[in-house]
XYZ file of C-alpha atoms in Angstrom:
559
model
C -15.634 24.067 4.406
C -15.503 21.512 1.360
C -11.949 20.639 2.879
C -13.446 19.776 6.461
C -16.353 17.787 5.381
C -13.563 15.712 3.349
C -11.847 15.499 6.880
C -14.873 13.589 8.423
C -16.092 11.813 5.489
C -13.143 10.802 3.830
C -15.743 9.960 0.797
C -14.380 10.249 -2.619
C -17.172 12.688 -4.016
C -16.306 15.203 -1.144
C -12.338 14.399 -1.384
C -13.077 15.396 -5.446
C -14.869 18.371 -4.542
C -12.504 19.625 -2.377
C -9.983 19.083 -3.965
C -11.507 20.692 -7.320
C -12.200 23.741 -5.439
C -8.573 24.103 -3.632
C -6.902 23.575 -6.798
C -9.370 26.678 -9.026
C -8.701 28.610 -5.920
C -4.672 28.012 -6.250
C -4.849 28.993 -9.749
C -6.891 32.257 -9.375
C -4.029 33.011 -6.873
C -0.974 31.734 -9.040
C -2.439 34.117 -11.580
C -2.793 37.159 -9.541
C 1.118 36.468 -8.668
C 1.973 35.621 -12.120
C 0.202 39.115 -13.132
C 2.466 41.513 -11.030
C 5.781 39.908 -11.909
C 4.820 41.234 -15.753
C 4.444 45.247 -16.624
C 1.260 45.813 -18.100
C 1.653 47.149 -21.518
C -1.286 49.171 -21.279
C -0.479 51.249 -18.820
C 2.762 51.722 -19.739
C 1.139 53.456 -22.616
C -0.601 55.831 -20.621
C 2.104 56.582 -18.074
C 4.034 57.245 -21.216
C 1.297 59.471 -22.640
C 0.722 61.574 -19.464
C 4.408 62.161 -19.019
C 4.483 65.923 -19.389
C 1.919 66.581 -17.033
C 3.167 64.778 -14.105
C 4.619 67.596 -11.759
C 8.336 67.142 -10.021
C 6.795 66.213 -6.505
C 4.375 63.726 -7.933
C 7.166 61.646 -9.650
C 9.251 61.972 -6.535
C 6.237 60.732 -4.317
C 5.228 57.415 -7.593
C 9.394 56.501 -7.203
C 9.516 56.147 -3.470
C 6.585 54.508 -3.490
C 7.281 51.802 -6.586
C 10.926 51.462 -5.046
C 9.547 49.674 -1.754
C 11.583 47.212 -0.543
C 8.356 44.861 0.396
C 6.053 42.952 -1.705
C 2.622 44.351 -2.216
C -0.186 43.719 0.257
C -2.271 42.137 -2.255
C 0.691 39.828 -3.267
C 1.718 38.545 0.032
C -1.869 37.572 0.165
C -1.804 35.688 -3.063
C 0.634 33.827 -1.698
C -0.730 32.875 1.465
C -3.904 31.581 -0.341
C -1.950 29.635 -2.535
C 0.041 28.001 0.342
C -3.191 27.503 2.120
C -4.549 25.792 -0.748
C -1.524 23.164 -1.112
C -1.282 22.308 2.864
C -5.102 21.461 2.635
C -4.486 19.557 -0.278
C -1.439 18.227 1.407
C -3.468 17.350 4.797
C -6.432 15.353 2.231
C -3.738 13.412 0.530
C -1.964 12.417 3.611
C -4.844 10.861 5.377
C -6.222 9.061 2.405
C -3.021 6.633 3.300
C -1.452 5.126 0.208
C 2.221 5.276 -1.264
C 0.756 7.599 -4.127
C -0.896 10.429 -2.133
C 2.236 10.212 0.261
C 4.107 11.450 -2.516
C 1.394 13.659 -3.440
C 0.967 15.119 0.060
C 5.214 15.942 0.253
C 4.765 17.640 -2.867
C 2.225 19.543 -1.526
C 3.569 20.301 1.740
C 6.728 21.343 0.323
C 5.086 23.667 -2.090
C 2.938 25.162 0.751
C 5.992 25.751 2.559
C 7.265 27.931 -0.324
C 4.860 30.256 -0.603
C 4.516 30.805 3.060
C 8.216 30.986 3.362
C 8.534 34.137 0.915
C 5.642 36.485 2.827
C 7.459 35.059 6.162
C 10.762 36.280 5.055
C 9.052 39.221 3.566
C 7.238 39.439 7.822
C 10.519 38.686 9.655
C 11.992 41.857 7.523
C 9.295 44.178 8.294
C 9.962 43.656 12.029
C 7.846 45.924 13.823
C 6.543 47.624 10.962
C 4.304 45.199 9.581
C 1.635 46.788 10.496
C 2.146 49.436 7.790
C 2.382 46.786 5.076
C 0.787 43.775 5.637
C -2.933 43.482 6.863
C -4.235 41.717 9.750
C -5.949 38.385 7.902
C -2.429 37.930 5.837
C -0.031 38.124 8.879
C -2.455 35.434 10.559
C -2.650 33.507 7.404
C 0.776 33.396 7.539
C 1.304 32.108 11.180
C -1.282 29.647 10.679
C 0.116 28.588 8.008
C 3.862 28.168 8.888
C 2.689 26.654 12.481
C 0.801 23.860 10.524
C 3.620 23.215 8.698
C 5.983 22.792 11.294
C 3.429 20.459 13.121
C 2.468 18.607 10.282
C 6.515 18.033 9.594
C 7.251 17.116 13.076
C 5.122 14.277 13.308
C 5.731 12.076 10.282
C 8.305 9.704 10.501
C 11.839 9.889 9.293
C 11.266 7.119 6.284
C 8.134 9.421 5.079
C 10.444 12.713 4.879
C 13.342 11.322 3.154
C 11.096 9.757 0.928
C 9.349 13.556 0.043
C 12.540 14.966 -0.113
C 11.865 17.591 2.756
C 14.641 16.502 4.594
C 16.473 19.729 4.190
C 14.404 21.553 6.231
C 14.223 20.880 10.335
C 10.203 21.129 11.865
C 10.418 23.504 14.460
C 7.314 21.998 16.843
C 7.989 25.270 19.669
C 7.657 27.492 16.761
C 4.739 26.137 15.586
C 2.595 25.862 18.611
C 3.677 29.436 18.984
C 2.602 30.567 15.880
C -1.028 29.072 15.994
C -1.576 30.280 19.031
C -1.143 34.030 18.195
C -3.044 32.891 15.011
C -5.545 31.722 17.281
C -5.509 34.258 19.871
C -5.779 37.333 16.617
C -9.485 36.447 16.203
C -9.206 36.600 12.128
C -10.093 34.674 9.419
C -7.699 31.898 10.100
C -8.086 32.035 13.997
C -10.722 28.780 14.152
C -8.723 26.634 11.887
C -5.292 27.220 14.072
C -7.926 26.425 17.186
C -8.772 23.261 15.459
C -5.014 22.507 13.726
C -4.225 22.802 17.515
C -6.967 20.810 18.957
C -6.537 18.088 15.995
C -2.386 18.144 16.994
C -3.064 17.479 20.819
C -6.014 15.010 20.444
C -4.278 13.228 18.266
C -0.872 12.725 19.578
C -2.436 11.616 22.800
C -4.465 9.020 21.018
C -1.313 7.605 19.061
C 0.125 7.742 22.424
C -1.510 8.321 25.640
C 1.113 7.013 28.162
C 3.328 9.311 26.759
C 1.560 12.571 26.137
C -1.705 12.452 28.240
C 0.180 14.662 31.130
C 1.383 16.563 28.292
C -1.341 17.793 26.209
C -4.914 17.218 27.363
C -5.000 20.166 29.790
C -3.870 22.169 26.782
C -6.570 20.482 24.640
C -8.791 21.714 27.215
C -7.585 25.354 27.751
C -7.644 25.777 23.984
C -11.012 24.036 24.088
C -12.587 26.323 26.878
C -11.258 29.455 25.008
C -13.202 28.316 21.687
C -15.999 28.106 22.899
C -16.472 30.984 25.057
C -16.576 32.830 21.148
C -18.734 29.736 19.906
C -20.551 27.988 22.340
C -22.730 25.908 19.770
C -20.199 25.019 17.648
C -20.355 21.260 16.271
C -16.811 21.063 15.445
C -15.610 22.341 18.779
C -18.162 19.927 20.214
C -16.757 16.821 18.330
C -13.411 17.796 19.793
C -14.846 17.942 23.269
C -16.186 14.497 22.855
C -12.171 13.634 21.647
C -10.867 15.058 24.809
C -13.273 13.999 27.231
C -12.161 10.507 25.943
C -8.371 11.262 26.458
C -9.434 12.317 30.441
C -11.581 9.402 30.741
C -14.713 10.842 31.039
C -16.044 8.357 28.466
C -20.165 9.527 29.405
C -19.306 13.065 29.047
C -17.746 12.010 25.623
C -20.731 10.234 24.225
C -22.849 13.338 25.207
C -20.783 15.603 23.219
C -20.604 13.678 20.061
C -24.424 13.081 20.548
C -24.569 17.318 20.913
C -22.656 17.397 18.184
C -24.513 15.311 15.359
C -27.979 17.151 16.810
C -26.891 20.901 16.567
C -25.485 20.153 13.243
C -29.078 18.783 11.852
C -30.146 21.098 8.583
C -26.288 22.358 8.538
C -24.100 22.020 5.470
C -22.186 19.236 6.997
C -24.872 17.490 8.680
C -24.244 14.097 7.394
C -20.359 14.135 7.635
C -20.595 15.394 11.523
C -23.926 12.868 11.854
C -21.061 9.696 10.940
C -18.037 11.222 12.373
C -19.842 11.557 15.941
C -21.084 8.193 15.346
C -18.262 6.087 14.381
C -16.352 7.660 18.230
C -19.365 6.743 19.446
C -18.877 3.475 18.136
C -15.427 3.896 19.443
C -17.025 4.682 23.087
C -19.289 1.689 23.003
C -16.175 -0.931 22.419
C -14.519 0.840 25.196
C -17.521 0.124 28.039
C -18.082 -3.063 26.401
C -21.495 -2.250 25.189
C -20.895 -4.544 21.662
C -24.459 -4.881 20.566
C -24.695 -0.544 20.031
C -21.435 -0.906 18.481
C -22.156 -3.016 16.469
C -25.239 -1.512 15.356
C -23.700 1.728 14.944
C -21.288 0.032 12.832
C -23.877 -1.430 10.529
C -24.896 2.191 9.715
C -21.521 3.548 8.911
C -21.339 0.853 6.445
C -24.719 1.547 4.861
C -23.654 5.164 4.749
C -20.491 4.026 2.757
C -18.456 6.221 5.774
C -14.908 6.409 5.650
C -13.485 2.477 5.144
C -17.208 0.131 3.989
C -15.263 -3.143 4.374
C -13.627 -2.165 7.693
C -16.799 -1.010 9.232
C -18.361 -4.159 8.261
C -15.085 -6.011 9.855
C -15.480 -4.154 13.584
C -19.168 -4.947 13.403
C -18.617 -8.572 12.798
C -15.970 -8.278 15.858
C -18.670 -7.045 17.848
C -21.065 -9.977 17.274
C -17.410 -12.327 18.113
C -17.231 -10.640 21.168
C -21.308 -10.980 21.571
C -20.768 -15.100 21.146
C -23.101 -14.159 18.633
C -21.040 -16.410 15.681
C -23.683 -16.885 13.114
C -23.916 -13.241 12.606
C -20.317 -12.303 13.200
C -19.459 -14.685 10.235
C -22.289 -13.689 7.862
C -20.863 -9.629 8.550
C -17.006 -11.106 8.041
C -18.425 -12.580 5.031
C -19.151 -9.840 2.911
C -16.127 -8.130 3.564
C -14.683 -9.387 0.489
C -17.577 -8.320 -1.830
C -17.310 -4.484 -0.577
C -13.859 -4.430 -1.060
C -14.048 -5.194 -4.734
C -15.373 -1.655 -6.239
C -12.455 0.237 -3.683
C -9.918 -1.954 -5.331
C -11.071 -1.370 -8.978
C -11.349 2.489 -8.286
C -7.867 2.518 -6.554
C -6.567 0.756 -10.021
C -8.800 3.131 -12.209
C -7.165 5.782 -10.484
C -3.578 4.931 -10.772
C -3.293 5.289 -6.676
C -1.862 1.926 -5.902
C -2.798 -0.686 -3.239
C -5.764 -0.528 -0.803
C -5.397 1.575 2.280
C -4.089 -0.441 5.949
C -7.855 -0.720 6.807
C -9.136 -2.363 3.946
C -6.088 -4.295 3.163
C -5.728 -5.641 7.263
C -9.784 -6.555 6.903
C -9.284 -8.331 3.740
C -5.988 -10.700 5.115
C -8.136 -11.276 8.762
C -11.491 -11.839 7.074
C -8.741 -14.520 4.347
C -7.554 -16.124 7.311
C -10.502 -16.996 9.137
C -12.108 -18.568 5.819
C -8.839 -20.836 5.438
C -10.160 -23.063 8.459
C -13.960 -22.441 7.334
C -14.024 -20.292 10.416
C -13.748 -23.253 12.784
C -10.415 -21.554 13.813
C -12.722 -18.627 15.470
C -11.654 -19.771 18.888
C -7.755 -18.822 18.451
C -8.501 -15.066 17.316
C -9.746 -12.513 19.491
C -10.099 -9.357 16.570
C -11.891 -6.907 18.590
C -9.128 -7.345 21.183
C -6.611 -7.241 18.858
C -8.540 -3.756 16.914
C -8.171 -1.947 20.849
C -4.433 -2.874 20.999
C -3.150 -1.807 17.522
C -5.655 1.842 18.288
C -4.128 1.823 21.759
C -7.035 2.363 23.498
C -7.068 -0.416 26.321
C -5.539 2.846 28.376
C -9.192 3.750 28.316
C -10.505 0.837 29.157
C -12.034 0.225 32.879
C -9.652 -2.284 35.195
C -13.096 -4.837 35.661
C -13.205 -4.805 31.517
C -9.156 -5.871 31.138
C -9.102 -8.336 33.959
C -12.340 -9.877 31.907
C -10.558 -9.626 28.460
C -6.935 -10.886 29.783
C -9.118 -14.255 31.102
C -10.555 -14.517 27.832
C -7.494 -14.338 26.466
C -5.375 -16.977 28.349
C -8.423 -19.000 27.101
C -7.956 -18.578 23.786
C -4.199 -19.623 24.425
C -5.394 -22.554 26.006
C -7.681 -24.055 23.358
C -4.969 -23.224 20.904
C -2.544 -25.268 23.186
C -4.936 -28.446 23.137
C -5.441 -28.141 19.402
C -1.400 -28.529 18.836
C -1.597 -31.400 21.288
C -4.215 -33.224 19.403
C -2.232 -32.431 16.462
C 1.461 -33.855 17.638
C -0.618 -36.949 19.214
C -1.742 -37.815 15.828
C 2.098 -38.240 14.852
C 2.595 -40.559 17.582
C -0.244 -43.014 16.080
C 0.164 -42.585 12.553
C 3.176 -42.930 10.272
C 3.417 -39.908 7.770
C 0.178 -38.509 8.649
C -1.579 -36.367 5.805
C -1.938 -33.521 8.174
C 1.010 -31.796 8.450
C 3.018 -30.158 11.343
C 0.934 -28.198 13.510
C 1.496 -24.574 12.692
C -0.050 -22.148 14.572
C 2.402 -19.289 15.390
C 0.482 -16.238 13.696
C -2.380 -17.173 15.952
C -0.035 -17.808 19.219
C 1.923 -14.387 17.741
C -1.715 -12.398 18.102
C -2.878 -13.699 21.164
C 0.356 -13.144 23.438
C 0.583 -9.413 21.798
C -2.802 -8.985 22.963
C -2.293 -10.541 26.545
C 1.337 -8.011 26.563
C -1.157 -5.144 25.996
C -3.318 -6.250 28.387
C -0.948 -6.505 31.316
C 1.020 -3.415 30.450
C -2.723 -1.556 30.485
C -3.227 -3.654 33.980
C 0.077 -2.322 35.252
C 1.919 -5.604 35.309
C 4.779 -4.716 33.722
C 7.067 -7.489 34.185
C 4.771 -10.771 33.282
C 4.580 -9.843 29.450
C 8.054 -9.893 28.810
C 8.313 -13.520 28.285
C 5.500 -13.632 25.851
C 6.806 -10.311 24.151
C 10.344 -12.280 23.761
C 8.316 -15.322 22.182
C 7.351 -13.157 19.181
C 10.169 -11.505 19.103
C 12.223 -15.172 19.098
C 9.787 -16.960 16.614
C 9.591 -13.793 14.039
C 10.850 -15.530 11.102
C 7.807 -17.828 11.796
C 5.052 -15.255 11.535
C 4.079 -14.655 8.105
C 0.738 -13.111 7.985
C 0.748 -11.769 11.499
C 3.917 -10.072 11.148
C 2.610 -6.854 12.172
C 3.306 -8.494 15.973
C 6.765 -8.336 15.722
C 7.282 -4.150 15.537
C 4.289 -3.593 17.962
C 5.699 -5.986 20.319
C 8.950 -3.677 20.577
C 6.027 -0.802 21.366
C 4.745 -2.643 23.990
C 8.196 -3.878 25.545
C 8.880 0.083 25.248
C 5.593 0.811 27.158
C 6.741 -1.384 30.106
C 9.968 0.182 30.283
C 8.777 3.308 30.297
C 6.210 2.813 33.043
C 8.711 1.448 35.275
C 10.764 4.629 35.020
C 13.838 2.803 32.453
C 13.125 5.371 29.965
C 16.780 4.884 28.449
C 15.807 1.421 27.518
C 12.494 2.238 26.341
C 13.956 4.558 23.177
C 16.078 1.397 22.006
C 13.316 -0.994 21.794
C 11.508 2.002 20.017
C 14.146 2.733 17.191
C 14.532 -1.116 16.594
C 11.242 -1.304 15.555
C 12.102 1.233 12.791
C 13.860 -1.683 11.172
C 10.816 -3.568 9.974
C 9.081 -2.518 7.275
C 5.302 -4.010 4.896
C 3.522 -5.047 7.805
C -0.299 -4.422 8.868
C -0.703 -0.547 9.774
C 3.044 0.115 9.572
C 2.405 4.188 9.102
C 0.358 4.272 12.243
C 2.888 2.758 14.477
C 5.812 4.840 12.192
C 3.880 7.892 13.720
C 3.157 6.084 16.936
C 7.094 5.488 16.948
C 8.180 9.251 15.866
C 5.972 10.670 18.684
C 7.177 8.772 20.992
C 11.063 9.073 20.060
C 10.179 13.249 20.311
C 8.788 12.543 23.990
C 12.777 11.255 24.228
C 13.904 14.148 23.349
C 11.878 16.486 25.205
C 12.975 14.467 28.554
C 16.911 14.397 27.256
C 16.765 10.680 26.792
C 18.576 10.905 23.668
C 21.923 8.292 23.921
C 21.581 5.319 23.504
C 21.961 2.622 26.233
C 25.306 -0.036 26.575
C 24.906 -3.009 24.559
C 22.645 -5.841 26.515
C 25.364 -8.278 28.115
C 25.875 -11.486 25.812
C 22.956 -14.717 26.658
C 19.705 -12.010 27.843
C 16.964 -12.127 26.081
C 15.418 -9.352 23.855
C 13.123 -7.843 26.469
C 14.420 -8.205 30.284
C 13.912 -6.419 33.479
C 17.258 -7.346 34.843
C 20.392 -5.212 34.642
């Protein structure tokens, strides 16, 4: 419970607590395993003492039975709690998102994957008598367990596993989806977190990558889904992941209903607050989507005020609202205390010894940085909320009407930014060494023709965003603090490939963008990227295609 409320908070005090209580828990266990590796001396003593009266068929019947050739019930289950313990603590460190808890979350996982290997190995030799020495709520520990695992593994990037040293050991996604399911299906203990490890696998693959995996895994989401809740209809959790789906099949009205179901039926509950901000921020989410900025923004106001997951990024997306509002005043004024909440994250990060800021704060900070350079007069070339949908991928959600508008504003933007440079070069032909120097706007240019690239591919017009895709791709070494374009540029030249059924091509632009590395958000599109290269696999478009014939450009359409 502690460990789920950390989920949806992500607030230190509950990430503490949970983690406080998994790690007394995991030592309670350790010592129950540590006990039975060591004879007690005390009843040795007795056993010794009572000797004489032990009759022949007794000490036959003790020897067969302290001779088995499987660990003890109560063991296996140690271990299973202990390996629970590290993969929630492994889950909690990985979304927390810096270098440190990456490193914190392989040791973790790794350790996990220990403990549930020796009562698997201990299961796999009981074959079909398990029944006779293992009980029902350790077996389904167990699958749940080693199904997690497997998913977990199978979705991080290669960089992130060689990194954790878990190389060694090859995820197994079939096997794991297997597993949870009979987890799921045994109606134990650990049967509603392998529903939700399930649910939180399929919604969020899809999300990371809905042209890929939306044919894929939403009607599972929903099967899974339906079964849940014909045991617990009023579930809140179950509800917050019907408001997830519903947004993956486009029912973006039945999605708002279900987070709003979701926040009331968990009023008075233990999590109330974390469900309350968790429902709101997709909310939020929904409201960008439809293009209804003033309730996003408001709803981002309050997430703030709570102090819910990222401060200074919730305060960032509501100041894009009020840009997108032509509300400027009040878009600036919320842009402009960015800076101020990200000072006490920064000096607890340091306190802590965890490293840098996480991508949120740390993308905020540098957008929030580069507006103030031009004393936000320079509003005109950026479109953030725009830019926000792209890098979350969720223009696939987005109504036609609501693109066409947004790709208009857009070519706008690009516009302005094109009469700006000319009134810049025209100075040069009037002046002699003019104080102002070159015009240099290619981070802003970089931005805007990603964003117009994501808006076409989400239109369906695959083959006009090539050219501006190639222009960040052929000015890269002239994008410093946009640089995040470059990789997510080869995602979006992927995306057009893959739409118009050149699949082949579609993995190469994919694994080149594995060769870039300290940009904005670089884990999310590393996950982004690994999903996506698995989709390759699944469909046998593993090789790699013939070298592009000498004089094309980057991205083409030709053959």
């Amino acid at each position: 419970m502690a460990t789920l409320k950390a989920v949806m908070t992500s607030a230190e005090q509950d990430q503490k607590m949970a983690l406080d209580a998994l790690n007394a828990t995991y030592d309670i266990a350790n010592a129950q395993v540590d006990a039975a590796k060591k004879p007690s001396k005390l009843s040795g003593y007795f056993s010794f003492g009572k000797t004489d009266q032990v009759r022949p068929s007794e000490v036959s019947h003790a020897n067969s039975s302290s001779k088995s050739q499987y660990l003890a019930n109560g063991i296996m289950r140690a271990h299973v709690i202990k390996a629970e313990c590290s993969l929630q603590m492994a889950i909690l460190q990985l979304l927390q998102e810096s270098i440190v808890n990456y490193v914190k979350f392989g040791l973790n996982l790794r350790r996990a994957y220990n403990s549930y290997n020796i009562v698997w190995q201990e299961y796999k030799k009981m074959g079909s008598e398990f029944k006779k020495h293992m009980d029902k709520h350790t077996v389904s520990g167990v699958q749940f367990g080693i199904g997690s695992v497997h998913l977990v593994l199978s979705v991080l990037p290669a960089k992130a596993l060689k990194a954790m040293s878990v190389l060694g050991w090859k995820p197994d996604r079939k096997l794991g989806f297997e597993l949870l399911q009979q987890s799921s299906s045994s109606k134990r203990i650990r049967s509603s977190m392998a529903t939700m490890m399930l649910l939180a696998y399929f919604t969020a693959a899809t999300s990371f990558a809905p042209h890929l995996y939306s044919d894929v895994y939403i009607k599972q989401a929903m099967d899974t889904l339906l079964e849940a809740q014909k045991h617990y209809p009023n579930s809140a959790l179950y509800l917050y992941f019907a408001g997830r789906v519903a947004r993956l099949a486009n029912d973006l009205a039945l999605s708002t209903r279900s987070f709003l179901y979701a926040a009331d039926i968990s009023k008075n509950e233990w999590a109330e607050v974390a469900m309350v901000n968790a429902c709101r921020y997709e909310i939020a989410m929904n409201h960008m989507l439809t293009a209804n900025w003033e309730q996003a923004a408001d709803a981002f106001n309050v997430l703030c005020d709570q102090n819910y997951w990222s401060p200074p990024f919730c305060r960032y997306l509501q100041g894009c609202c009020y840009e997108m509002l032509d509300r400027r005043s009040d878009a600036i004024l919320a842009f402009a205390t960015v800076e101020s909440l990200l000072a006490p994250v920064s000096k607890k990060l340091l306190a802590s010894g965890q490293g840098g800021m996480p991508d949120t704060d740390t993308y905020a900070q540098r957008k929030v940085l580069a507006f103030q350079q031009s004393g936000y007069q320079d509003l005109d070339f950026y479109k953030p909320a725009l830019e926000f949908l792209c890098i979350w991928n969720l223009l696939p959600f987005v109504t036609h009407e609501l693109l066409e508008t947004y790709l208009a504003s857009v070519k706008t933007a690009l516009e302005r930014l094109q009469v700006r440079e000319k009134d810049e070069y025209s100075i040069r032909l009037r002046e002699f060494a003019p104080e102002m120097p070159l015009p240099d706007h290619y981070d802003q240019r970089a931005a805007l023709l990603f964003i117009q690239s994501a808006l076409q591919n989400a239109l369906g017009d695959h083959a006009s965003n090539i050219e501006h895709l190639n222009w960040i791709v052929d000015h890269k070494d002239k994008i410093t603090s946009e640089s995040w374009t470059v990789p997510y540029a080869h995602w979006e030249a992927g995306i057009a490939y893959w739409q118009t059924d050149r699949r082949d091509r579609s993995r190469d632009f994919w694994e080149m963008s594995l060769n870039y590395g300290k940009f904005d958000f670089e884990h999310r599109l590393s996950v982004r990227m690994n999903l996506a290269l698995l989709r390759c696999d699944d469909l046998g478009f593993t090789k790699p295609s013939p070298p592009p014939t000498p004089g094309k450009r980057s991205f083409s359409f030709s053959k």
